[in-house]
XYZ file of C-alpha atoms in Angstrom:
578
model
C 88.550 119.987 212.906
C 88.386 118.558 209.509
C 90.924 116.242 208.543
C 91.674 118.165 205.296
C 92.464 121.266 207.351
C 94.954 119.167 209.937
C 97.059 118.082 206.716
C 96.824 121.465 205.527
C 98.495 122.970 208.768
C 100.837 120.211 209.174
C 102.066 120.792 205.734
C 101.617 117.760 204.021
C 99.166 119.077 202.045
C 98.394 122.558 199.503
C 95.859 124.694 199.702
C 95.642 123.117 195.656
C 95.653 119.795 196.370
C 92.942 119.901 199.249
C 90.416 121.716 197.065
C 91.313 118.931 194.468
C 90.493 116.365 197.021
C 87.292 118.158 198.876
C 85.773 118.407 194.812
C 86.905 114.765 194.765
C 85.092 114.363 198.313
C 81.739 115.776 196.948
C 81.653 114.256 193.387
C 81.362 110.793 195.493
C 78.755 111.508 198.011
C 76.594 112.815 194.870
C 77.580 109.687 192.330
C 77.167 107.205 195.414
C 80.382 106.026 195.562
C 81.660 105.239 199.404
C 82.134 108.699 201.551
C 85.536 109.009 202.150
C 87.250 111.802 204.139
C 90.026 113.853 202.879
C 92.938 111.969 204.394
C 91.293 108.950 203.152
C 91.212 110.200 199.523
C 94.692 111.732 200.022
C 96.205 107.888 200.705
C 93.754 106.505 198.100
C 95.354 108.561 194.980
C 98.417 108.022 196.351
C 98.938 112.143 197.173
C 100.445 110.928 200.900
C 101.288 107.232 202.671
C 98.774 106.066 205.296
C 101.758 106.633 207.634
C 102.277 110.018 206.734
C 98.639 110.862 207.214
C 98.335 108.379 211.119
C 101.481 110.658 212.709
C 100.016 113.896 211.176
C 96.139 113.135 212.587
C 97.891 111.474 215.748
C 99.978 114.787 216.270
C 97.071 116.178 216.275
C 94.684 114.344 218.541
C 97.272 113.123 220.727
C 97.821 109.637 219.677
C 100.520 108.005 219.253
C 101.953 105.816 216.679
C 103.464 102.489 216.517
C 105.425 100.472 213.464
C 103.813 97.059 214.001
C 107.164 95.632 211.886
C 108.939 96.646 215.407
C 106.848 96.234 217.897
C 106.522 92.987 219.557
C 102.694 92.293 221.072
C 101.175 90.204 223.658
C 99.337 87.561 221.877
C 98.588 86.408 225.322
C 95.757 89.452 225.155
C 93.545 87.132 222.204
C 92.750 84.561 224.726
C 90.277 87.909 226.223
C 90.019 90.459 223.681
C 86.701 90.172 222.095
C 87.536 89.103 218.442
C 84.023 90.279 216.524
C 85.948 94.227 217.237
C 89.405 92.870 215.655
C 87.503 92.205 212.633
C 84.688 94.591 212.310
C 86.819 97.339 213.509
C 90.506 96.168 212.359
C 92.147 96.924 215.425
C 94.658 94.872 217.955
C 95.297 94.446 221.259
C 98.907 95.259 221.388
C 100.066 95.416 225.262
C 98.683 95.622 228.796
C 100.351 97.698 231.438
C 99.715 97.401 235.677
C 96.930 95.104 234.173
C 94.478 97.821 234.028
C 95.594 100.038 230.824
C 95.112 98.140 227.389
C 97.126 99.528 224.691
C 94.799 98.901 221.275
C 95.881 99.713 217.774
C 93.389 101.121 215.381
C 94.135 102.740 212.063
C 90.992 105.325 212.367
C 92.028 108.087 214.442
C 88.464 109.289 214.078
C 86.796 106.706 214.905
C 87.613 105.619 218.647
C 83.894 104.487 219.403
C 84.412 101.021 219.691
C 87.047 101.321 221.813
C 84.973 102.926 224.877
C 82.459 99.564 224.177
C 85.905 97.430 224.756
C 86.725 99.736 227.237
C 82.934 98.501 229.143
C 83.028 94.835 228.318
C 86.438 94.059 229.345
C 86.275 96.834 232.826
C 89.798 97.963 231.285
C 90.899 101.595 230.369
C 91.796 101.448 226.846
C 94.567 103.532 225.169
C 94.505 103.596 221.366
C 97.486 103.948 219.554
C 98.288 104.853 215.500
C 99.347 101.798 213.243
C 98.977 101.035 209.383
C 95.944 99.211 208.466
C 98.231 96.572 206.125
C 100.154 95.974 209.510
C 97.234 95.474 211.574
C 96.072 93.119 208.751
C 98.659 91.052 208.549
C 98.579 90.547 212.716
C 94.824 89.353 212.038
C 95.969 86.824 209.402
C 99.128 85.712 210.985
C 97.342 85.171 214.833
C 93.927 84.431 214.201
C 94.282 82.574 210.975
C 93.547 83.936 207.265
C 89.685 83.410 206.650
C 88.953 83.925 210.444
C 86.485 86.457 209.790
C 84.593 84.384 207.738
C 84.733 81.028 210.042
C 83.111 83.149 212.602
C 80.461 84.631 210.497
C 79.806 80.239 209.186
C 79.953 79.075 213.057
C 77.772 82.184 214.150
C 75.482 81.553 211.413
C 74.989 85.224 211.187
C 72.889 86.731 207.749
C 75.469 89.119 206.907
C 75.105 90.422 203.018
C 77.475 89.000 200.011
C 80.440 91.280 199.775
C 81.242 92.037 196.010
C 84.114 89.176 195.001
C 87.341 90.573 194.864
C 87.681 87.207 192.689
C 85.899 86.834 189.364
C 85.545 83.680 188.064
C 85.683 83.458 184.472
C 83.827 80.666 183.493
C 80.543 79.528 184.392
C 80.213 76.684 187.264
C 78.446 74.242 186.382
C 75.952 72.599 189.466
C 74.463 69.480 189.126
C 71.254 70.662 191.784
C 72.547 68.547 194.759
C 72.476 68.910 198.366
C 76.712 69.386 198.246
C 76.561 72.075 195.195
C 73.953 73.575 196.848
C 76.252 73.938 200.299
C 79.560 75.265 198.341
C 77.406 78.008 196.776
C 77.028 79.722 200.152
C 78.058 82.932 200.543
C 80.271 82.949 203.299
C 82.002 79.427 202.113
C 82.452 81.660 198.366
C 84.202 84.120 200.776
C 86.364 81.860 202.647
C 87.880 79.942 199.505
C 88.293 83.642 197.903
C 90.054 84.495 201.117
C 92.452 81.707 200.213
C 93.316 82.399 196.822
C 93.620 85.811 197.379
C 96.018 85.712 199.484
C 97.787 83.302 197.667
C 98.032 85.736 194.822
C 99.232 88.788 197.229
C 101.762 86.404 198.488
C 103.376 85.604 194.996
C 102.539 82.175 195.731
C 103.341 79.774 192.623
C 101.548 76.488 194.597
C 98.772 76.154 197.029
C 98.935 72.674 198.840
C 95.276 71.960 200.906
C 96.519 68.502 202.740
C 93.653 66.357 204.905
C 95.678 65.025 207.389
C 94.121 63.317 211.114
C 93.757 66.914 212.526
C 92.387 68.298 210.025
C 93.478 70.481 207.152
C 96.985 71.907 206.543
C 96.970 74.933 204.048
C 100.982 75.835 202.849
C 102.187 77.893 199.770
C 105.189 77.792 198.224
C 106.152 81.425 197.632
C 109.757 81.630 195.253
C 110.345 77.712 195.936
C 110.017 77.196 199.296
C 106.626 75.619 201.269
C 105.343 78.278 204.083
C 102.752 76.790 206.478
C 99.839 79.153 206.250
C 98.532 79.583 209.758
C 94.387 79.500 210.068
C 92.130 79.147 213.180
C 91.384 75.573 214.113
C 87.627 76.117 213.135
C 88.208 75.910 209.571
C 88.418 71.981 209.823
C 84.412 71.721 210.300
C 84.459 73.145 206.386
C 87.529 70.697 205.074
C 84.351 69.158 202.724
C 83.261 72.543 201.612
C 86.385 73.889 200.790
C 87.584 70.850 198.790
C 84.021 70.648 197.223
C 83.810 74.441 196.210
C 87.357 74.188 194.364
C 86.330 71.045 192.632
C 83.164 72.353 191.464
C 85.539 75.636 190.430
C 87.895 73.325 188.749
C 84.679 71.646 186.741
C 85.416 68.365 188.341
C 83.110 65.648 189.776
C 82.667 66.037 193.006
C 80.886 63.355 194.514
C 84.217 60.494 193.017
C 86.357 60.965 196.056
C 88.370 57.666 195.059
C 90.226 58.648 192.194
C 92.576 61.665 191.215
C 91.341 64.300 188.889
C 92.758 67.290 187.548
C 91.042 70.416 186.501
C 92.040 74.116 185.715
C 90.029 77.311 187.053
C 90.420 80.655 185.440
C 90.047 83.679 187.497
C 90.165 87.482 187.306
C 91.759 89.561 190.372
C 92.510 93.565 190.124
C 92.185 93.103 186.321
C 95.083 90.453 186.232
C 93.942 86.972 184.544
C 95.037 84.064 186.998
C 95.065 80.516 185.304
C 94.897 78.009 187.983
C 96.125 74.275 187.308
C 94.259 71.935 190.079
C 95.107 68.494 190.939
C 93.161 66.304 192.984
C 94.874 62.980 194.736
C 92.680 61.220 197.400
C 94.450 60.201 200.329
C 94.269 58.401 203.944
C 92.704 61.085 206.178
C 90.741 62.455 202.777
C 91.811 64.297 199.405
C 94.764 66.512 199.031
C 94.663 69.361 196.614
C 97.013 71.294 195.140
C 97.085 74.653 193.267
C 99.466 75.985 190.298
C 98.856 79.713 190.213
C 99.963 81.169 186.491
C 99.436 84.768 186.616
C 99.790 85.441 183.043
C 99.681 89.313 183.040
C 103.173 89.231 185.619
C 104.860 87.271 183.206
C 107.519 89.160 181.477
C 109.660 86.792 178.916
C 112.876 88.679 178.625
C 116.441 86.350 178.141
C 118.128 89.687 180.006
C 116.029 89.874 182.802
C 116.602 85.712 183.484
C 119.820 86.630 185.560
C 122.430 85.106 183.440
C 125.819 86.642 183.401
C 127.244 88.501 180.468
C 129.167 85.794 179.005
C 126.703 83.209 179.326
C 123.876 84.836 177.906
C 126.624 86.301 174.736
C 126.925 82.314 174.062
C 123.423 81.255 174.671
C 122.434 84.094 172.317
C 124.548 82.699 169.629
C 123.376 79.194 170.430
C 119.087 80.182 169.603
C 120.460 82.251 166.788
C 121.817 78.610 164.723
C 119.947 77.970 161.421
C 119.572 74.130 162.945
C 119.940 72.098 165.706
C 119.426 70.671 169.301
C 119.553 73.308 172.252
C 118.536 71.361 175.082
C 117.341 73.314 178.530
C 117.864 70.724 181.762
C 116.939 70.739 185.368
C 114.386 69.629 187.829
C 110.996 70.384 188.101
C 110.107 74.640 188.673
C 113.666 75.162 187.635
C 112.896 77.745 184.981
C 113.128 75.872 182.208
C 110.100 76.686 180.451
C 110.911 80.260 181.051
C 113.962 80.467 179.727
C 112.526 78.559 176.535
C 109.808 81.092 175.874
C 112.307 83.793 176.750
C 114.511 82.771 174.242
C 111.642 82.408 171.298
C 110.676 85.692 172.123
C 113.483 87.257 171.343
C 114.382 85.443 168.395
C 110.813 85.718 166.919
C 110.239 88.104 164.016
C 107.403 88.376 160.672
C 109.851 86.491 158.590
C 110.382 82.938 161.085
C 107.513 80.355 161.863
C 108.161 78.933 165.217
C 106.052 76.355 166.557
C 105.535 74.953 169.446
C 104.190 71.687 170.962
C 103.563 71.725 175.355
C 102.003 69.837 177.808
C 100.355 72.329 178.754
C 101.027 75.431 177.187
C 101.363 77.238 180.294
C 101.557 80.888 178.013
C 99.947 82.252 175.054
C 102.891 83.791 173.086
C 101.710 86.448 170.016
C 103.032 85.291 166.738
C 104.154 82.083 167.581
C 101.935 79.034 166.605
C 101.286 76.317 170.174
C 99.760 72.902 170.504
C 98.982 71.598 173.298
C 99.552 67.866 173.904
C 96.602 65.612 174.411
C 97.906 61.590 175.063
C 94.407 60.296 175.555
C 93.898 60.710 171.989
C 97.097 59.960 170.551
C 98.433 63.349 170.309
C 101.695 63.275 172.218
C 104.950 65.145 171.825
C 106.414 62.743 168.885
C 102.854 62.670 167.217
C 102.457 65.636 167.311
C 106.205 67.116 166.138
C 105.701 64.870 163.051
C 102.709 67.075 161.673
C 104.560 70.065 163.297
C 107.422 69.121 160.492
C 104.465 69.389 157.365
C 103.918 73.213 158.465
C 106.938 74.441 157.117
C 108.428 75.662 160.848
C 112.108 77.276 161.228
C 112.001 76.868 164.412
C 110.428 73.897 166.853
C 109.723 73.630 170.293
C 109.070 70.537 172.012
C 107.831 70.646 175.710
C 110.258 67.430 176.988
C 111.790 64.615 175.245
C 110.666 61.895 177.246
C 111.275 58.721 175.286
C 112.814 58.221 172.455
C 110.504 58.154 169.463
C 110.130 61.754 170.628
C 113.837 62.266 170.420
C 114.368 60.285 167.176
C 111.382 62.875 165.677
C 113.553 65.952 167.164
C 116.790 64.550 165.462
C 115.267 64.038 161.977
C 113.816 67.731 162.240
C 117.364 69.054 163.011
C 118.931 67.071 160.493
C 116.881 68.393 157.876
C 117.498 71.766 158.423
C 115.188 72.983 161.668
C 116.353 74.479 164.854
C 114.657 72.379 167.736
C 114.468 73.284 171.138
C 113.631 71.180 174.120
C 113.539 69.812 177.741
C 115.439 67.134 179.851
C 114.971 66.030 183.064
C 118.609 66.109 183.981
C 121.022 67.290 186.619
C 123.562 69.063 184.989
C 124.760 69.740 181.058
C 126.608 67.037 180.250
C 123.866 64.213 181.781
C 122.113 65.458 178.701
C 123.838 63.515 175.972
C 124.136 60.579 177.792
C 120.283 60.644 178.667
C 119.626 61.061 175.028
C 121.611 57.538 174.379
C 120.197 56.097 177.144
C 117.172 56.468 175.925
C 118.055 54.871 172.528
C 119.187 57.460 170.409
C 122.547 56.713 167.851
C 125.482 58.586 169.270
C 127.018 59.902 166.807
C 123.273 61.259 165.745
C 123.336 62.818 169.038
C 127.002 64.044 168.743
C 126.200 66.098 165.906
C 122.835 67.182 166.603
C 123.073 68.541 169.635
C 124.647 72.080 169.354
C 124.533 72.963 173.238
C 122.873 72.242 176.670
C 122.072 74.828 179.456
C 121.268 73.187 182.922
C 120.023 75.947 185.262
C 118.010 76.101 188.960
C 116.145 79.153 190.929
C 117.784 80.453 193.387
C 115.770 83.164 195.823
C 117.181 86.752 196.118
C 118.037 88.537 198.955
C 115.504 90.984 199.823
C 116.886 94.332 198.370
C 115.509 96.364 201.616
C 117.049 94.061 204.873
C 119.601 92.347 203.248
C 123.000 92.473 205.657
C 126.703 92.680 205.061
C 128.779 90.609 207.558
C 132.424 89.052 207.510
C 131.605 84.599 207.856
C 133.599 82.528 209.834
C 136.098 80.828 207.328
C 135.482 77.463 209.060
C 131.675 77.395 208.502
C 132.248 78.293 204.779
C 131.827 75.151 201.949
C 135.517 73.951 201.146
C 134.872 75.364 197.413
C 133.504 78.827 198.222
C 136.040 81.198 196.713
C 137.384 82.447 199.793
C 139.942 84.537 197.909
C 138.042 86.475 195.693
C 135.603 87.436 198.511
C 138.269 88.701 200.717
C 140.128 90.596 197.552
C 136.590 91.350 195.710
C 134.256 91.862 198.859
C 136.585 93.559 201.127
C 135.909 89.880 203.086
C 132.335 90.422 203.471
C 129.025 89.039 201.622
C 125.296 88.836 202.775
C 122.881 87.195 204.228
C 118.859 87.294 204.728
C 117.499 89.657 207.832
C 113.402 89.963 207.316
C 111.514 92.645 206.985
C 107.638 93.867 205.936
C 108.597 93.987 202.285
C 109.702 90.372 201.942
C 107.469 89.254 204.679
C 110.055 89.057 207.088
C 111.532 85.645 204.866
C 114.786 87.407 204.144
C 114.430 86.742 200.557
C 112.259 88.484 197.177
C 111.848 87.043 194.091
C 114.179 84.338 192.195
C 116.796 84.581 189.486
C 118.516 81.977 187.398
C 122.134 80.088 187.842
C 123.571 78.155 184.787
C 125.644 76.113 183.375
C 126.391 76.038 179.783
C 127.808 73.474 177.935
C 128.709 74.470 174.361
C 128.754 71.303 171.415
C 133.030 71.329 170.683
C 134.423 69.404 168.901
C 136.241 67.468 171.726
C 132.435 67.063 173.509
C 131.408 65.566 170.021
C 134.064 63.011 170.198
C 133.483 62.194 173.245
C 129.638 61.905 172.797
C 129.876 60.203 169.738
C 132.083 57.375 171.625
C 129.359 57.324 174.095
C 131.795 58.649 176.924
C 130.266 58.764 180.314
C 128.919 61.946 181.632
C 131.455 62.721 183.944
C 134.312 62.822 180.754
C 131.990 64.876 179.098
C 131.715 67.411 181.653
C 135.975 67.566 182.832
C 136.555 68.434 179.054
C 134.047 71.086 179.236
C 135.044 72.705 182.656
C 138.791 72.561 180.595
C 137.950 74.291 177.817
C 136.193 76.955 180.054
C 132.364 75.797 180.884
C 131.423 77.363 184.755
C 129.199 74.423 186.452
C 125.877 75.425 188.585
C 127.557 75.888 191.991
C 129.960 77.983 190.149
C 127.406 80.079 188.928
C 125.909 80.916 192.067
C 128.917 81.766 194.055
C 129.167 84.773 191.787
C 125.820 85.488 192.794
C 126.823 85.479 196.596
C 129.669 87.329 195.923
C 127.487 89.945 193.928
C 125.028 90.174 196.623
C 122.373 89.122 195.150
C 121.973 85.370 197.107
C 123.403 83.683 199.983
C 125.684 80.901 200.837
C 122.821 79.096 203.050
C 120.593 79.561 199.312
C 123.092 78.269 196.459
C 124.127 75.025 199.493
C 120.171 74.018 199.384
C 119.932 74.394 195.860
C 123.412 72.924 194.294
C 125.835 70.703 195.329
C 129.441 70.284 195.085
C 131.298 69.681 191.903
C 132.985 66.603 192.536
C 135.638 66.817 189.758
């Protein structure tokens, strides 16, 4: 029976939207396109889930079907399973039972051919069973190793045909004719180092680290902050050169110097998304290390609401970027957000009638209607250089990329003191470090003390995933001493949450990131203080007086919102010691 009519008696389907999809059916076999059937099309345009359509065809035929999220597998059954059918087929041995039935799951009900082959190679009765093709995927990636596919085809030498790139590279490469260009522009190594940035990008990875260490390589992304070893079959070592070499000669950098660092940048186009891709080069003991900064630009949203600030916060931070001149300093580590929140802020403030400028290293986004240089040292154009020629353009508003020393920071005085709003970056651990880093460096005090008009030190924290998070009641003795203990039990009912794991976050526990911050406001007591060139730590017991919430403060209201979890806000903050 057709597949069309089984969803049609099982109800998940109209006698309207079949006819839709068999006219759908026969436009494609007579334009070429790939011959799909009608539950194929149905989960294509999104008319019905690939699970919806597996239980209705399995119903059907008899098969039954299994959540892969759920069910735990023998992956003692790779060690004889025939691996050429787990990729040309995607299907998985799943369990063996009285070691003579072999349970295998396929996602093509109608296609259990291969299975009778596996059935004659391995003398074992095979039993198919119903699973989504993502699921079975992800087994294939996670046991055999992402790219495995591939590294079979390169160690079987086989003449298979170029696939179409699901990666387009945006710039030309450019090869030099040599035997090593020559070797990277093999199909199957294309594939492999496609393979790896592609599922970098699916993974919402913000860093891909390639390490050479004795053993070979180590591949590890860092998906919302935190490295996660990526696991690939053993046989990708033999192509360590040709994967480093390809992504050099993608990143237009020389590779035949394996002695010195070098960094490049490779722009790419996935699903219609452009990917910039920073790429750093540092050669090590067992052989160079790469790693990867993926900027998808088309994900980026710049919006100061959606940053996760709370209301009063962002009501005061508003204010702050709203000053006809000034210092508004953003602090924190490195892939804290701070560059974020900047461009989130000049977005919103932006209009026809303000020039903003800006001057990065790099410019990481394009912003529309707002003017950005991008630092070049080599030639004398660094941040101070470059803020002095900013100043001749007639800007309202300035934004330098980091005040590193302090010709920089005497150039971003002088512009606030004659009537410009500046904003910038310090490498700082909390608010208050920022006027004494500013003096440090050189800067007069009182210049600083009445400059400066506020400082917000933030960090990323990840989020609980939405779909597994779990309420339960902690153990008061395992809690920090200044978790608010209180306010959970009269808030919370006594309970908060904590990370489970599940398909949608990749069974981490946590989705996506969102801001905690601490903003310290210019008084007129911190401008005393400042100006006397107080110590940090006075600086920051006046502000938590007159009201300021620190970091760790911050993101116990997130826990207690639900939103993070103790374990999260411990790794990224620490205790407030006044």
């Amino acid at each position: 029976m057709e597949t069309g009519e089984i969803l049609l008696r099982s109800g998940l389907l109209d006698e309207k939207t079949l006819s839709v999809l068999r006219q759908a059916a026969k436009e494609n076999r007579h334009n070429g396109s790939p011959k799909l059937r009608i539950d194929q099309l149905a989960v294509q345009k999104g008319i019905l889930s690939e699970e919806q359509v597996l239980r209705s065809l399995g119903n059907e035929l008899g098969i039954g079907f299994i959540d892969l999220v759920e069910q735990s597998v023998d992956l003692s059954l790779l060690k004889t399973f025939p691996t050429r059918f787990i990729h040309r087929e995607q299907i998985f041995p799943v369990a063996m039972h009285r070691d003579r039935l072999l349970i295998v799951a396929t996602s093509d009900p109608m296609n259990l051919y291969p299975l009778d082959e596996i059935a004659s190679i391995m003398d074992k009765e095979i039993q198919p069973v119903l699973a989504v093709r993502s699921e079975i995927d992800k087994l294939i990636k996670r046991y055999l190793g992402i790219g495995s596919e591939t590294i079979d085809g390169l160690i079987g030498r086989r003449n298979e045909e170029k696939e179409p790139d699901a990666i387009e590279l945006l710039d030309d490469l450019e090869l030099d004719g040599s035997e090593l260009s020559e070797m990277v522009q093999e199909p199957s190594v294309i594939k492999l180092v496609n393979e790896i940035l592609l599922e970098a990008i699916e993974s919402r990875a913000s860093d891909v680290h390639i390490e050479s260490e004795q053993d070979g390589l180590a591949i590890r992304f860092r998906i919302d902050g935190v490295l996660h070893v990526q696991h690939f079959p053993a046989e990708i070592n033999r192509f360590q050169s040709a994967i480093i070499s390809r992504l050099k000669i993608m990143a237009k950098l020389n590779i035949a110097e394996r002695r010195l660092p070098q960094d490049g940048r490779i722009q790419l186009k996935f699903s219609g998304r452009e990917i910039d891709v920073r790429v750093s080069v540092i050669p090590m003991i067992h052989g160079e290390g790469i790693v990867m900064r993926l900027l998808d630009k088309d994900a980026m949203e710049f919006s100061l609401r959606g940053l996760g600030m709370n209301a009063t916060i962002y009501k005061t931070f508003s204010e702050l970027i709203r000053l006809p001149h000034g210092i508004v300093l953003v602090t924190g580590p490195t892939g804290s957000g701070k560059t974020t929140t900047l461009y989130s802020s000049l977005t919103e403030i932006k209009d026809a009638s303000t020039k903003i400028i800006t001057t990065e290293d790099p410019v990481e986004y394009r912003l529309e209607g707002i003017s950005q240089i991008q630092v070049h040292a080599k030639i004398g154009l660094t941040f101070a250089a470059s803020l002095r020629s900013i100043l001749r353009h007639d800007p309202d508003i300035v934004l330098v990329g980091e005040i590193r020393d302090l010709e920089t920071a005497e150039n971003a005085i002088q512009a606030a003191l004659t009537g410009h709003l500046v904003f910038s970056t310090l490498h700082t651990n909390d608010a208050a470090g920022a006027y004494t880093r500013l003096i440090d460096m050189g800067a007069e005090p009182f210049l600083v003390s009445s400059c400066v008009e506020g400082v917000m030190a933030q960090r990323l924290v990840r989020n609980l995933c939405p779909h597994c998070k779990k309420a339960y009641r902690p153990d008061p003795a395992e809690l920090p001493d200044d978790f608010p203990f209180e306010r959970m039990e009269n808030e919370c009912g006594g309970h908060i949450f904590k990370p489970v794991g599940c398909r949608e976050c990749r069974q981490v526990g946590y989705r996506g990131r969102s801001g905690i911050y601490e903003l310290m406001v210019t008084t007129n007591r911190v401008r005393e203080l400042t100006g006397r060139n107080s110590t940090a730590w006075e600086v920051k017991r006046v502000a938590l007086e007159e009201g300021m919430r620190t970091l760790r403060m911050d993101g116990w209201e997130k826990v207690l919102a639900g939103q993070s979890s103790i374990e999260e806000i411990a790794r990224v903050t620490k205790r407030d010691l006044l």
